[in-house]
Coordinates of C-alpha atoms in Angstrom, one line a residue:
A299 CA 52.1 50.6 -15.7
F300 CA 48.5 49.7 -17.3
L301 CA 46.9 52.1 -14.6
L302 CA 49.4 55.0 -15.5
N303 CA 48.3 54.7 -19.3
R304 CA 44.8 55.6 -19.0
S305 CA 45.0 56.6 -22.9
S306 CA 45.2 52.5 -23.8
D307 CA 42.0 50.3 -23.8
L308 CA 42.5 48.7 -20.6
H309 CA 39.4 46.2 -21.1
S310 CA 41.0 44.9 -24.3
V311 CA 44.4 44.3 -23.1
V312 CA 42.8 42.5 -20.0
W313 CA 40.6 40.4 -22.0
A314 CA 43.2 39.5 -24.8
L315 CA 45.5 38.2 -21.8
F316 CA 42.6 36.2 -20.4
R317 CA 41.8 34.8 -23.9
V318 CA 45.3 33.5 -24.2
C319 CA 45.1 32.1 -20.7
F320 CA 42.2 30.8 -20.4
G321 CA 40.2 29.7 -23.5
S322 CA 38.5 31.4 -26.8
H323 CA 35.6 32.9 -26.7
N324 CA 33.6 30.6 -28.0
E325 CA 34.0 28.6 -24.6
W326 CA 30.4 28.0 -23.1
G327 CA 30.0 27.2 -19.3
E328 CA 29.4 23.2 -18.8
M329 CA 26.1 24.0 -17.0
H330 CA 24.6 26.3 -19.6
K331 CA 21.8 24.6 -21.4
V332 CA 21.8 24.0 -24.6
G333 CA 19.0 24.1 -27.4
F334 CA 20.6 24.3 -30.6
D335 CA 22.4 21.6 -32.6
R336 CA 25.7 23.5 -34.1
E337 CA 27.3 20.7 -35.9
K338 CA 24.2 19.6 -37.8
Y339 CA 23.7 23.7 -38.4
L340 CA 27.1 23.4 -40.1
T341 CA 26.5 20.5 -42.0
L342 CA 23.0 21.4 -43.4
Q343 CA 23.7 24.9 -44.1
G344 CA 26.8 24.4 -46.0
E345 CA 24.7 21.6 -48.0
H346 CA 21.8 24.0 -48.8
I347 CA 24.1 26.6 -50.1
E348 CA 25.6 24.1 -52.3
A349 CA 22.3 23.2 -53.9
R350 CA 21.4 26.9 -54.3
R351 CA 24.7 27.2 -56.4
R352 CA 23.8 24.3 -58.4
Q353 CA 20.3 25.8 -59.1
F354 CA 22.0 28.9 -61.1
G355 CA 25.0 27.1 -62.5
G356 CA 27.0 30.4 -62.4
K357 CA 27.9 33.0 -60.0
L358 CA 26.0 33.0 -57.0
Y359 CA 25.5 36.3 -54.9
L360 CA 24.6 35.2 -51.2
E361 CA 23.5 38.4 -49.1
F362 CA 24.1 37.5 -45.8
G363 CA 21.7 39.5 -43.3
G364 CA 22.6 40.1 -39.7
K365 CA 26.0 39.6 -38.1
L366 CA 28.4 37.0 -39.8
V367 CA 31.5 37.6 -37.2
D368 CA 29.8 37.5 -34.2
D369 CA 26.2 36.9 -34.3
M370 CA 25.5 37.7 -30.4
H371 CA 21.6 37.8 -30.8
A372 CA 21.5 34.3 -32.4
S373 CA 23.7 33.0 -29.4
R374 CA 21.6 34.3 -26.9
V375 CA 18.2 33.0 -28.3
L376 CA 19.7 29.6 -29.7
P377 CA 21.9 28.3 -27.0
G378 CA 24.2 26.6 -28.5
F379 CA 24.7 28.6 -31.7
T380 CA 28.0 30.1 -31.2
P381 CA 28.8 33.6 -32.4
D382 CA 30.9 32.6 -34.9
N383 CA 28.9 29.6 -36.6
K384 CA 28.4 31.4 -39.9
I385 CA 31.7 32.3 -40.5
V386 CA 33.1 28.8 -39.5
M387 CA 30.7 27.4 -42.2
L388 CA 32.0 29.8 -45.0
A389 CA 35.5 28.9 -44.0
G390 CA 34.5 25.1 -44.8
L391 CA 34.3 26.5 -48.4
A392 CA 36.9 29.0 -48.0
D393 CA 38.5 28.4 -51.6
E394 CA 35.3 29.2 -53.3
V395 CA 33.9 32.0 -51.5
E396 CA 34.9 35.6 -52.1
I397 CA 33.4 38.4 -49.3
V398 CA 32.4 41.7 -50.1
V399 CA 31.7 44.3 -47.6
V400 CA 29.0 47.0 -48.1
V401 CA 28.8 50.1 -46.0
N402 CA 26.2 52.6 -46.1
A403 CA 28.0 56.3 -46.7
Q404 CA 25.3 57.8 -44.7
D405 CA 26.5 55.9 -41.7
F406 CA 29.5 57.9 -41.7
S407 CA 28.1 61.3 -41.9
R408 CA 25.6 60.2 -38.9
H409 CA 28.6 58.8 -37.2
K410 CA 26.8 55.6 -36.7
V411 CA 27.9 53.3 -33.9
R412 CA 27.7 49.5 -33.7
A413 CA 25.7 49.6 -30.1
D414 CA 27.0 46.0 -28.9
L415 CA 30.7 46.9 -29.4
G416 CA 30.4 50.6 -29.1
I417 CA 32.7 51.3 -32.5
S418 CA 32.2 53.4 -35.2
Y419 CA 31.2 51.3 -38.5
E420 CA 34.5 52.6 -40.1
D421 CA 36.1 50.5 -37.5
D422 CA 33.8 47.7 -37.7
V423 CA 34.5 47.5 -41.1
L424 CA 38.2 47.2 -40.9
R425 CA 37.1 44.7 -38.0
H426 CA 35.3 42.4 -40.1
I427 CA 37.9 42.2 -42.9
D428 CA 40.6 41.0 -40.4
A429 CA 38.4 38.6 -39.0
F430 CA 37.5 37.2 -42.4
R431 CA 41.1 36.8 -43.3
S432 CA 41.6 35.0 -39.8
Y433 CA 39.4 32.6 -40.9
G434 CA 41.2 32.1 -44.2
L435 CA 38.5 33.9 -46.2
Y436 CA 39.1 36.1 -49.3
V437 CA 38.0 39.5 -48.9
G438 CA 37.6 40.5 -52.4
S439 CA 36.3 44.4 -51.9
V440 CA 34.3 47.0 -49.9
V441 CA 31.2 48.8 -51.7
I442 CA 30.3 52.3 -50.3
S443 CA 26.6 52.5 -51.0
H444 CA 24.5 55.6 -51.2
W445 CA 27.6 57.5 -52.4
S446 CA 27.5 61.1 -52.8
N447 CA 30.4 63.5 -54.0
D448 CA 29.5 66.0 -51.1
N449 CA 30.0 63.3 -48.4
R450 CA 33.5 64.2 -47.1
Q451 CA 33.5 61.3 -44.2
A452 CA 32.9 58.3 -47.0
A453 CA 35.4 60.0 -49.5
A454 CA 37.9 59.7 -46.4
F455 CA 37.3 56.4 -45.7
R456 CA 37.5 55.6 -49.7
R457 CA 40.9 57.0 -49.5
K458 CA 41.8 55.3 -46.3
L459 CA 40.9 51.7 -47.9
D460 CA 43.0 52.6 -50.9
R461 CA 45.9 53.4 -49.0
L462 CA 45.4 50.0 -47.1
G463 CA 45.1 48.0 -50.7
I464 CA 41.4 47.3 -50.4
K465 CA 39.8 47.9 -53.7
V466 CA 36.6 50.2 -53.5
Y467 CA 33.4 50.6 -55.3
R468 CA 30.8 53.1 -55.4
H469 CA 26.9 52.5 -55.7
Y470 CA 24.7 55.5 -55.9
V471 CA 21.1 56.2 -54.6
I472 CA 18.7 55.3 -57.6
P473 CA 15.6 57.9 -57.6
G474 CA 12.4 55.8 -57.0
Y475 CA 14.0 52.8 -55.8
P476 CA 12.5 50.2 -55.6
H477 CA 9.5 50.9 -57.0
D478 CA 10.3 52.5 -60.2
V479 CA 11.8 49.2 -62.0
A480 CA 12.3 50.6 -65.3
R481 CA 15.0 53.2 -64.4
I482 CA 16.3 50.8 -61.8
V483 CA 17.1 48.4 -64.7
S484 CA 18.7 51.0 -66.9
P485 CA 22.0 52.6 -67.6
D486 CA 20.6 55.3 -65.4
G487 CA 19.9 53.1 -62.6
Y488 CA 22.2 49.9 -61.8
G489 CA 24.1 50.9 -64.8
R490 CA 25.5 54.0 -63.0
N491 CA 26.9 51.8 -60.1
D492 CA 30.5 50.7 -60.4
Y493 CA 30.6 47.0 -61.4
I494 CA 32.5 44.8 -58.7
E495 CA 35.0 42.5 -60.5
T496 CA 35.0 39.4 -58.6
E497 CA 37.1 36.4 -58.9
R498 CA 35.3 33.6 -57.3
D499 CA 31.5 32.2 -58.0
L500 CA 30.4 32.0 -54.5
V501 CA 30.3 35.9 -53.3
V502 CA 29.2 36.8 -50.2
V503 CA 27.7 40.2 -49.4
T504 CA 27.8 41.3 -45.9
A505 CA 27.9 44.5 -43.9
P506 CA 28.7 45.8 -40.5
G507 CA 24.9 46.6 -39.9
P508 CA 21.0 46.9 -41.4
G509 CA 20.0 49.5 -44.4
S510 CA 23.2 49.1 -46.0
G511 CA 22.3 48.3 -49.4
K512 CA 23.6 44.4 -49.6
M513 CA 20.3 43.7 -51.8
A514 CA 20.6 46.2 -54.0
T515 CA 24.3 45.5 -54.3
C516 CA 23.7 42.1 -55.3
L517 CA 20.7 43.1 -57.8
S518 CA 23.4 45.4 -59.4
Q519 CA 25.8 42.8 -59.9
L520 CA 23.0 40.7 -61.7
Y521 CA 22.4 43.8 -63.9
H522 CA 26.0 44.1 -65.1
D523 CA 26.6 40.1 -65.3
H524 CA 23.6 40.4 -67.7
Q525 CA 24.9 42.9 -69.7
R526 CA 28.1 41.4 -70.0
G527 CA 26.7 37.8 -70.9
I528 CA 27.5 36.1 -67.5
R529 CA 25.4 33.8 -65.7
S530 CA 24.6 34.6 -62.2
G531 CA 22.1 34.2 -59.4
Y532 CA 20.9 35.7 -56.1
A533 CA 20.1 33.9 -52.4
K534 CA 19.6 35.3 -49.3
F535 CA 20.8 34.2 -45.8
E536 CA 18.9 35.8 -43.2
T537 CA 18.9 34.1 -39.7
F538 CA 15.8 35.9 -38.5
P539 CA 13.1 35.7 -38.4
I540 CA 12.9 31.7 -38.6
W541 CA 10.6 31.3 -41.5
N542 CA 9.8 27.5 -40.1
L543 CA 8.9 28.7 -36.6
P544 CA 5.1 30.0 -35.9
L545 CA 4.7 33.7 -36.2
D546 CA 4.1 33.9 -32.1
H547 CA 7.2 31.6 -31.5
P548 CA 9.7 33.5 -28.8
V549 CA 12.6 33.0 -31.0
N550 CA 10.8 35.0 -33.8
I551 CA 9.4 37.5 -31.3
A552 CA 12.9 38.1 -30.0
Y553 CA 13.9 39.2 -33.5
E554 CA 11.1 41.8 -33.6
A555 CA 12.3 43.0 -30.0
A556 CA 15.7 43.3 -31.5
T557 CA 14.6 45.4 -34.6
A558 CA 12.2 47.6 -32.6
D559 CA 14.1 50.6 -34.0
L560 CA 13.7 49.4 -37.5
D561 CA 10.1 48.9 -37.5
D562 CA 10.5 45.2 -38.6
V563 CA 7.2 43.3 -38.0
N564 CA 7.2 39.4 -38.6
M565 CA 4.5 38.3 -40.9
I566 CA 3.0 35.2 -42.8
D567 CA 4.4 35.1 -46.2
H568 CA 1.3 35.2 -48.0
F569 CA 3.2 34.8 -51.2
H570 CA 4.7 31.5 -50.4
L571 CA 1.0 30.3 -48.7
A572 CA -0.4 31.2 -52.3
A573 CA 2.4 29.3 -54.2
H574 CA 3.4 26.4 -52.2
G575 CA 0.3 26.0 -49.5
E576 CA 2.9 26.1 -46.9
Q577 CA 2.4 29.0 -44.2
T578 CA 6.0 30.5 -43.6
V579 CA 7.1 33.5 -41.7
N580 CA 9.2 36.6 -42.9
Y581 CA 9.7 40.0 -42.2
N582 CA 7.5 43.0 -43.7
R583 CA 10.0 44.9 -45.8
D584 CA 11.1 41.4 -47.6
I585 CA 6.9 41.0 -48.0
E586 CA 6.5 44.4 -49.2
V587 CA 9.1 44.5 -51.8
F588 CA 8.9 41.3 -53.3
P589 CA 6.3 42.2 -56.1
V590 CA 9.1 44.7 -57.1
L591 CA 11.9 42.3 -56.8
K592 CA 9.8 39.6 -58.8
R593 CA 9.8 42.3 -61.4
L594 CA 13.4 43.0 -61.4
F595 CA 14.2 39.2 -61.6
E596 CA 12.0 39.2 -64.6
Q597 CA 13.8 42.2 -66.1
L598 CA 17.3 40.6 -65.1
L599 CA 16.7 36.9 -65.8
D600 CA 13.9 36.7 -68.1
E601 CA 11.9 35.1 -65.4
S602 CA 11.8 34.9 -61.6
P603 CA 13.6 31.9 -59.7
Y604 CA 11.3 32.8 -56.8
Q605 CA 7.8 32.8 -56.3
S606 CA 7.9 34.1 -52.5
P607 CA 10.6 36.1 -50.0
T608 CA 11.0 32.7 -48.6
D609 CA 12.1 30.8 -51.4
M610 CA 15.0 33.5 -52.0
G611 CA 16.3 32.3 -48.4
V612 CA 18.9 29.5 -47.7
N613 CA 18.7 29.5 -43.7
M614 CA 18.8 26.1 -42.2
A615 CA 18.6 27.3 -38.4
G616 CA 14.9 26.1 -37.7
M617 CA 15.9 22.7 -38.6
C618 CA 18.8 22.3 -35.9
I619 CA 16.9 23.4 -32.9
S620 CA 17.7 20.4 -30.5
D621 CA 15.4 21.6 -27.6
D622 CA 12.5 24.0 -28.3
Q623 CA 11.9 24.7 -24.6
V624 CA 15.3 26.0 -24.1
C625 CA 15.3 28.2 -27.1
Q626 CA 11.9 29.6 -26.1
E627 CA 12.7 30.4 -22.7
A628 CA 16.3 31.9 -23.8
S629 CA 14.1 33.9 -26.3
R630 CA 12.2 35.4 -23.6
Q631 CA 14.7 36.4 -21.4
E632 CA 16.4 38.2 -24.6
V633 CA 13.1 40.3 -25.0
I634 CA 13.1 41.4 -21.4
R635 CA 16.9 42.4 -21.9
R636 CA 15.9 44.3 -24.9
Y637 CA 13.3 46.0 -22.8
F638 CA 15.9 47.2 -20.4
K639 CA 18.4 48.3 -22.7
A640 CA 15.5 50.2 -24.7
L641 CA 14.6 51.5 -21.3
A642 CA 18.4 52.9 -20.5
A643 CA 18.9 54.1 -24.0
E644 CA 15.8 56.4 -24.0
H645 CA 16.8 57.7 -20.5
R646 CA 20.5 58.6 -21.5
D647 CA 19.3 60.4 -24.6
Q648 CA 16.4 61.6 -23.0
T649 CA 13.9 60.4 -25.7
E650 CA 10.5 59.4 -26.1
P651 CA 9.8 55.7 -25.2
V652 CA 9.0 54.4 -28.5
Q653 CA 10.9 51.4 -28.6
S654 CA 10.4 50.5 -24.9
D655 CA 6.6 50.6 -25.5
R656 CA 6.9 48.3 -28.6
I657 CA 8.8 45.9 -26.8
A658 CA 6.5 46.1 -23.7
L659 CA 3.8 45.0 -26.3
L660 CA 5.6 41.9 -27.3
M661 CA 6.5 41.4 -23.5
S662 CA 2.4 41.3 -23.2
K663 CA 2.2 39.0 -26.0
L664 CA 4.6 36.4 -24.3
Q665 CA 3.1 36.9 -20.8
I666 CA 6.3 37.9 -19.3
S667 CA 7.4 40.9 -17.0
R668 CA 10.7 42.8 -15.9
E669 CA 10.3 40.5 -13.0
D670 CA 10.8 37.3 -15.0
R671 CA 14.6 38.1 -15.2
P672 CA 16.1 36.4 -12.3
V673 CA 18.9 38.8 -11.4
V674 CA 16.5 41.7 -11.3
G675 CA 14.8 40.9 -8.0
P676 CA 18.0 40.4 -6.0
A677 CA 19.9 43.4 -7.1
L678 CA 16.8 45.9 -6.3
E679 CA 16.5 44.0 -2.8
K680 CA 20.4 44.8 -2.1
Q681 CA 19.8 48.4 -3.3
R682 CA 16.7 48.7 -1.0
T683 CA 18.8 47.5 2.3
T684 CA 22.0 49.3 1.5
K685 CA 20.8 52.6 0.2
A686 CA 23.5 52.2 -2.7
P687 CA 23.8 50.5 -6.2
A688 CA 23.9 46.8 -6.2
A689 CA 24.3 44.4 -9.1
A690 CA 23.4 40.7 -9.4
I691 CA 24.8 37.6 -11.7
E692 CA 23.1 34.3 -12.2
L693 CA 25.8 31.6 -12.5
P694 CA 25.4 28.6 -14.5
D695 CA 24.2 26.3 -12.1
G696 CA 21.3 29.0 -11.1
Q697 CA 22.8 30.5 -8.0
I698 CA 22.6 34.0 -7.9
I699 CA 25.4 36.2 -6.6
V700 CA 24.6 40.1 -5.5
G701 CA 27.4 42.6 -5.1
K702 CA 27.0 45.7 -3.1
T703 CA 28.8 49.1 -3.3
S704 CA 31.5 49.6 -0.7
P705 CA 34.1 52.4 0.1
L706 CA 36.8 50.0 -1.8
L707 CA 34.8 48.6 -4.5
G708 CA 31.9 49.6 -7.0
A709 CA 29.0 47.0 -7.1
C710 CA 30.0 45.4 -10.1
S711 CA 33.6 44.9 -9.0
A712 CA 32.0 43.2 -5.6
M713 CA 29.7 41.1 -7.4
L714 CA 32.4 39.9 -10.0
L715 CA 34.9 38.8 -7.4
D716 CA 32.2 37.0 -5.4
A717 CA 31.0 35.2 -8.5
L718 CA 34.5 34.1 -9.3
K719 CA 34.8 32.6 -5.7
A720 CA 31.8 30.9 -5.8
L721 CA 32.6 29.3 -9.2
A722 CA 36.0 28.2 -7.8
G723 CA 34.7 27.0 -4.6
I724 CA 36.3 29.5 -2.5
D725 CA 35.0 30.3 0.9
P726 CA 32.9 33.5 0.5
D727 CA 34.6 35.1 3.6
V728 CA 38.2 34.7 1.7
K729 CA 39.1 38.2 0.7
L730 CA 40.7 38.0 -3.0
L731 CA 42.2 41.5 -2.8
A732 CA 43.4 42.8 0.5
A733 CA 42.6 46.4 1.6
E734 CA 46.5 47.1 1.5
T735 CA 46.6 46.2 -2.2
I736 CA 43.4 48.3 -3.1
E737 CA 44.2 51.4 -1.3
P738 CA 47.7 52.4 -3.7
I739 CA 45.4 51.9 -6.6
Q740 CA 43.0 54.0 -4.9
T741 CA 45.7 56.8 -4.4
L742 CA 46.7 56.6 -7.6
K743 CA 43.3 57.2 -9.2
T744 CA 42.1 59.9 -7.0
K745 CA 45.6 61.9 -6.6
H746 CA 47.4 61.5 -9.8
L747 CA 44.7 60.6 -12.4
G748 CA 42.1 62.9 -11.5
S749 CA 39.2 60.5 -10.8
Q750 CA 36.8 61.5 -8.6
N751 CA 35.5 57.8 -7.5
P752 CA 38.1 56.3 -5.6
R753 CA 36.2 52.8 -5.8
L754 CA 37.8 49.9 -8.2
H755 CA 36.4 49.5 -11.6
T756 CA 36.4 46.1 -12.8
D757 CA 39.1 46.4 -15.0
E758 CA 41.3 47.7 -12.0
V759 CA 39.9 44.9 -10.3
L760 CA 41.0 42.2 -12.8
I761 CA 44.6 43.9 -13.3
A762 CA 45.1 43.6 -9.2
L763 CA 43.6 40.2 -9.3
S764 CA 46.2 38.9 -12.1
V765 CA 49.0 40.7 -10.2
S766 CA 47.8 38.8 -6.8
A767 CA 47.8 35.5 -8.8
T768 CA 51.6 35.7 -8.7
H769 CA 51.6 34.6 -5.2
S770 CA 48.0 33.7 -4.3
D771 CA 46.5 30.5 -4.9
F772 CA 42.9 31.7 -4.4
A773 CA 43.4 34.4 -7.2
R774 CA 44.9 32.1 -9.7
R775 CA 41.8 29.8 -9.1
A776 CA 39.4 32.6 -9.2
L777 CA 40.7 33.8 -12.7
A778 CA 40.7 30.4 -14.0
E779 CA 37.0 30.8 -13.7
L780 CA 36.8 33.9 -15.8
H781 CA 35.4 31.8 -18.8
N782 CA 32.4 30.6 -16.9
I783 CA 31.1 34.4 -16.7
R784 CA 30.0 34.0 -20.3
G785 CA 26.5 33.6 -21.1
C786 CA 25.5 34.7 -17.5
D787 CA 23.0 37.3 -16.7
V788 CA 23.7 40.4 -15.0
H789 CA 21.9 43.4 -13.7
S790 CA 23.0 46.7 -12.3
T791 CA 20.5 48.8 -10.2
V792 CA 21.9 52.0 -12.1
I793 CA 23.2 52.8 -15.5
L794 CA 26.7 51.4 -15.9
G795 CA 29.6 53.7 -16.8
P796 CA 31.6 52.9 -20.0
V797 CA 34.3 50.7 -18.2
D798 CA 32.3 48.5 -16.4
E799 CA 29.9 47.7 -19.1
A800 CA 32.6 47.0 -21.6
I801 CA 34.4 44.6 -19.4
L802 CA 31.3 42.6 -18.6
R803 CA 30.6 42.7 -22.3
S804 CA 34.1 41.5 -23.2
L805 CA 33.6 38.7 -20.6
G806 CA 30.7 37.5 -22.4
A807 CA 28.0 38.4 -19.8
Y808 CA 24.6 39.6 -20.6
V809 CA 24.0 42.8 -18.8
T810 CA 20.8 45.0 -18.1
C811 CA 20.4 48.0 -15.7
E812 CA 17.6 50.1 -14.2
P813 CA 17.2 53.3 -16.4
V814 CA 18.6 54.9 -13.5
F815 CA 21.8 57.4 -13.1
Q816 CA 24.0 56.8 -10.1
T817 CA 24.3 60.6 -9.9
K818 CA 22.5 63.7 -11.0
K819 CA 25.3 65.1 -13.0
L820 CA 24.4 66.8 -16.5
Y821 CA 27.7 65.5 -18.3
R822 CA 28.6 61.8 -18.5
K823 CA 31.7 60.4 -20.5
H824 CA 30.4 58.1 -23.1

């Protein structure tokens, strides 16, 4: 029935089933190395935010940079930092926290998509709200920044939120922002923005992606509060770069690789060095704009509570690294993954190699190359010997399993089945799926569903394996190991199709591929 209804999101349905059966998305394979103390982080971070609240003695607007719901980058470079760490920490303050979600109106007109999930920013805003509510957190409102009356997509989203019962506020582009302080701090600047009515004293301002206007939203609120005689303050929660790690630490370099498309560069915070005699790391945009921010604070609060961009932050992640070598190696691997991702995107879009060249420079700084990713060599070697696409996965114990293309299975499907057998201790010669099970599915695909590729994709393999588990102990044992795919590195010798990429991503694998298409077709389904 699943296969007949191709309009349904098969991989989501399958993954939801597996999560119910085999555990939550935060499980970590027992043999993965851990370099970050999660419990210490949750305690320290909560205490530090509370101290910052006491500093201002009133309402605190806390800008959350990065991903609040699912910080996958942090979980990759700081093994042991689970993707929901930050939201779990906030859940401990649920009775005091109010969340405001900010989204840039221009992201709607640009049809911007969140790359790691493949969904629009409109959908991601709704997904965030659902996730916050599932943790018992109160979402007060949504702010649409960079508002203009001729942006029809933003207007349509505003109407949609209204119908859903979610309060929406509009913030406008301010000419001369952020340098024209006199205009910004005036009725024609922040004064033109809608004032966000909040109910609680700890207001977390977050967004689905960068460039949303989170900081401007916080400062706009400070202006309006000042006009109303309300005492309030501002702080920033930006996980990366980690301020108390060296500038050239792999964790901080991995952040530069992750933001290669934004021109972000890590720098020594010379304001902090001058004010406190301590060398810390921040990124160029905050350092460049800090003199203006300081003047804004002085206009809004009579004096600036901060002497440096680092002073504004409340991030305690650097205090909770339990094994620096593990985090360094994880970060080096992340830089290589970002390199392959940039190469594939540039090849797919036929663009100049700007991002990949930037990341290549970072790789040189770390003295690493693409060959330092353990799964790359075995996958390429299998392709050379079989003259067909191949894929390799590194299991938690370091074992590398390679899958090849066959008449029945694609390379990723073969790799996934063989990996599950290895994890379950099943003899490699055992067939988890018999040919007589696969062939009817191939017939359905090619004769009735119009597919030109008879080989089974990973979603079809997992569905067939689930059916086989009703009568096969081998299939049941294999399925029980699915959670151990999370955190495993995978490399394909060709750019993956959307189905295989989505399934492996849902399973939590870290996927890269060579910047090569399997066929020479001009049109490709996205």
